[in-house]
Amino acid sequence: MNILSIKDVVKTYESKIAVNHVTFDIPEGIIYGMLGPNGAGKTSLIRIITTITRPDSGEILFNNERLNENHTSFIGYMPEERGLYKKMKVGEQLVYLAQLKGMSHKDAKSTIDGWFEKFDIKDWYNKKIMDLSKGMQQKVQFIATVMHRPKLIILDEPFSGLDPINANLIEDEILNLKKMGTSIIFSTHRMEQVEEICDRIVLINQGKNVLEGDVKEIKNTYKENLYNINFVGEIGDDLEKFGEIKEKTDQNVTMKCESPQKANDLLRWMIQNGALITSFNEILPTINNIFIRKVEGKI
Amino acid sequence: MDKLWLIIKREYLTRVKSKSFLLSTFLTPLAFLVFFIVVGFIMGNKSDSDKKVAVVDPGNVLNKVMKDGDNIYYTFSDKGVDVLKKDVEAGSYDGILFIPKPDSSAVRKIKVLYYSENQLGLDAQSSLENQISERFSEYKIAALGLDKSVLENIKTDVTIDPEPIRVDQRDESSSAAAVGAALGTIMGIIMYMSVFIYGSMVMRSVMEEKMSRIVEVMISSVKPFQLMMGKIIGVGAVGLTQFTLWMILIPLISMFVTVVFGFDPQDTQSQAMAGAQSVDPDDLRMMVGKVMHEILNLNWWMIIPCFIFYFLCGYILYSSLFAAVGSAIGDDLGESQSLTLPITIPVLLAFYIMFAAVRAPQSSMAVFGSIFPLFSPIVMPSRIVFNVPYWQIGLSMALLLATTVFMVWLAGRIYRVGILMYGKKASFKELRKWMFYKD
C-alpha cells in the first residue's frame, strides 16, 4: 500500500515551472529519498504535500484518499529553514504545536516528557528557545516534528547544521520510527547521505522526475561492471582481453568488463597465472554519479 | 475553529504574560499621573520668590485697597517715586507701582508705571492689569455718580440652547455640544491610538514569525488565514485587556496618590485652570454639575454599541493591512517604513478630519469622513454624540463592514504568499501580483 501517490503534479510560479508533471508513489513504512540540486523543485513539492500550497493540476492521494487539510495531523514536517518561537518556553511551545496537530493537552505533555527522557533533556522544559544552542534547538525541532506520531514524516535536509553526535542521534531515531511503521520522506541535495538509509529514491531536476525506484535496483541498473581486484604476485599484460583497464598498480587493478561473466573469466585467469587474490569487489555507482550522468544525458 | 482558538490563546497569553505588557500596563497610568502632577505644578507655580511692591496712588483711584497677587504683596505709600527708588535700591521694596490720576472720566487709555530691576512675569502682569482696569471702572462709576448695581445689570450672559423641530427628537441642553465634542475627541483619540499601537503589534508579530522561520511549521498545521486571524483577534484581546486595566488602574492610582500623599492631581489641575482663566469656583461647580448632567443625559445605548462596532471593525481592518505588510517585509526592517506609509496616511487624515468633525459635526467634510470606510472608524465615533441621522450611520456601518471583510480577504491573500517569500524585495507591484496568486 502507498502512503502517498503523486500523480502528474504541476506547479508554476509566475513564469517558472517549479514542478513539472511529476508522478511517483511512496510505499508505506519506508524511507523515501527525494533528491535533487538546490532549486530543483523539492521544496515546492513538499509544500504541496504538506498542503501549504495547492498544485495547479494533478492529484495527490494520502492513504488512497485525496489529500486535504484533515491529513495535516497525520503529517510531520521539518522544514529546511528551522524555526521556533524564540521567546516561548520549550515545553509550552511543544504542547502548543502538538495541540495544533490535534493532540490533547494531556497526551501532548506525556508524549513530550517521553521524548525529553529519551534525549536526556528533562531540565529543558522551562527554558526559552533563545537560550538553547543551535544543536539543542534542532533536537526540539525534531521532537516537534514527530511527537504527534504522524504516519508520514517529511524531513527537509534534516542533518544540515548538526554535529556528528546529534546527526547520529537523529539518524537512529529516523530508523527507529521506520521500524515502528512510519513512512519518511527525506529530502536532500547531499546524495551520499541517502544511500545508507533510504529504501527508495526519486531524483528531481528542474521540476522533473528524472529517476525513481529502489536504491539497490537503481544501482544495479546503472552499474558499469566495474571491478576492483587486490592481489599479490605477477600477472601478465594480457588483461585487456577481459575489458578496459581503468587503473593499475603493482597490487591493484580496476577493470571495466563487458559482463559479469567476463569478470569471472578474468579472476580465473589471474588465479591460473599464479596471482594471490586478496579481494575482489564490484564497484557500484554512487547515486551522485548516476544523477550526474542522468542529468548530462549520458545514460 | 479549534485551531483558531489555540492560536488566539497563544497570541494572547504570551503577550499578557510578558514583562513588557506588565510594565506598559502599570507604568502608563503612573506616567499619566506624573505628567498631570508635573503639569499642575508648572501651571500652579507662578513665581518662586515673594515680591513687595509699593503703590503710589496720588489720585486715590484705588481707594487704598489692592488685592495681593500670587507672591506679590502691595503696600500703599505716600512717599514720592524718587524716594521710593532709593528704598528699592536699599532692598525694602522690589518694585514701585505708580497710578497716575486720570484727567477726566472720559480717559480710555491709562499707562500705569511699574519701576523695578526685574520685569513682572506675563501672568502677573496681565492679572495686575485686569485688577487695575476693574478698579478704574469702579473709580469712574463713582466719579460719574452712577448706580453700580444698575450698571451690572447691563451685562447679559448669553448661551444658545439647541431645540428640536419635532417633538420626538431629543432636547439637547446648551452644554451638549461641548460635552459631545470632548467625548467625541476622546473616542477618536482612543481609536487612533489603538489602530496604531495594536496594528503595529500585529505587524511586528507577523514579521517575527516570518524571520524566525516558525511560520512554515505553523502553516503545515493550520491555514495561513487562521494564523493571521488568530493573531489579529489575540492582539485585539490584549488591547481590550490593557484598556480595561487602565480604566480601573487610573482612578485607583490617583486615589492612592491622594490618600498617601494628601495631594490631588485633579485638584491642582482645576486650580491651575481656575487660576489661569480666573473662573469663579461657584461657576466651576455649576459647570461640573451641568457637564455631569449632560454626560448622564447622552444616548449611551447608541454610543456604546456604535463605539464597539467601529472599534472592532477599525481595528480589524487596519491590523489586517498591517499583517499583510508585515508578511511582505523580509529581513530588511527599513522596508517597513515605505510599506506602512499608505496605511498611516489614511489614519492620520482620519485623525485630522475627526478634529474638524467635532467642531462642525454636520459639515459635509464630517459627513464624508464618517461614511468613507477608511476614515469612519475614527471619525464616526466622534460624531455619534451629535444625533447623526440613521441613514448615515447605517450606510457608514454597511460600508465599513463590507470594506473590513474585503480588506481581511485581500490581506489574507497577500499574507499567505508573503510569509513564504524570502529575499524578494516587496514592492507594491509585487504585492499586487501576490493578490492574484493561485493557492
PDB file of C-alpha atoms in Angstrom, chain B residues 26-38 248-269:
ATOM      1  CA  PHE B  26       1.150  49.561  35.043  1.00  0.00           C
ATOM      2  CA  LEU B  27       3.597  52.274  34.118  1.00  0.00           C
ATOM      3  CA  THR B  28       1.367  54.104  31.636  1.00  0.00           C
ATOM      4  CA  PRO B  29      -1.183  55.244  34.252  1.00  0.00           C
ATOM      5  CA  LEU B  30       1.710  56.204  36.515  1.00  0.00           C
ATOM      6  CA  ALA B  31       3.297  58.140  33.685  1.00  0.00           C
ATOM      7  CA  PHE B  32      -0.012  59.926  33.046  1.00  0.00           C
ATOM      8  CA  LEU B  33      -0.295  60.743  36.705  1.00  0.00           C
ATOM      9  CA  VAL B  34       3.249  62.074  36.923  1.00  0.00           C
ATOM     10  CA  PHE B  35       2.521  64.093  33.808  1.00  0.00           C
ATOM     11  CA  PHE B  36      -0.608  65.639  35.322  1.00  0.00           C
ATOM     12  CA  ILE B  37       1.137  66.353  38.600  1.00  0.00           C
ATOM     13  CA  VAL B  38       4.033  67.999  36.815  1.00  0.00           C
ATOM     14  CA  ILE B 248      -9.530  50.508  36.543  1.00  0.00           C
ATOM     15  CA  LEU B 249      -5.954  51.492  37.346  1.00  0.00           C
ATOM     16  CA  ILE B 250      -6.027  55.182  36.549  1.00  0.00           C
ATOM     17  CA  PRO B 251      -8.715  56.052  39.142  1.00  0.00           C
ATOM     18  CA  LEU B 252      -7.183  53.599  41.623  1.00  0.00           C
ATOM     19  CA  ILE B 253      -3.714  55.042  41.322  1.00  0.00           C
ATOM     20  CA  SER B 254      -4.929  58.622  41.570  1.00  0.00           C
ATOM     21  CA  MET B 255      -6.942  57.672  44.657  1.00  0.00           C
ATOM     22  CA  PHE B 256      -3.893  56.002  46.137  1.00  0.00           C
ATOM     23  CA  VAL B 257      -1.780  59.074  45.473  1.00  0.00           C
ATOM     24  CA  THR B 258      -4.430  61.325  47.020  1.00  0.00           C
ATOM     25  CA  VAL B 259      -4.602  59.238  50.163  1.00  0.00           C
ATOM     26  CA  VAL B 260      -0.896  58.606  50.592  1.00  0.00           C
ATOM     27  CA  PHE B 261       0.477  61.998  49.624  1.00  0.00           C
ATOM     28  CA  GLY B 262      -2.560  64.048  50.552  1.00  0.00           C
ATOM     29  CA  PHE B 263      -2.267  65.550  47.132  1.00  0.00           C
ATOM     30  CA  ASP B 264      -4.958  65.625  44.499  1.00  0.00           C
ATOM     31  CA  PRO B 265      -3.689  65.813  40.948  1.00  0.00           C
ATOM     32  CA  GLN B 266      -7.122  66.745  39.628  1.00  0.00           C
ATOM     33  CA  ASP B 267      -7.327  69.477  42.168  1.00  0.00           C
ATOM     34  CA  THR B 268      -4.034  71.022  41.143  1.00  0.00           C
ATOM     35  CA  GLN B 269      -5.218  70.905  37.598  1.00  0.00           C
TER      36      GLN B 269
END
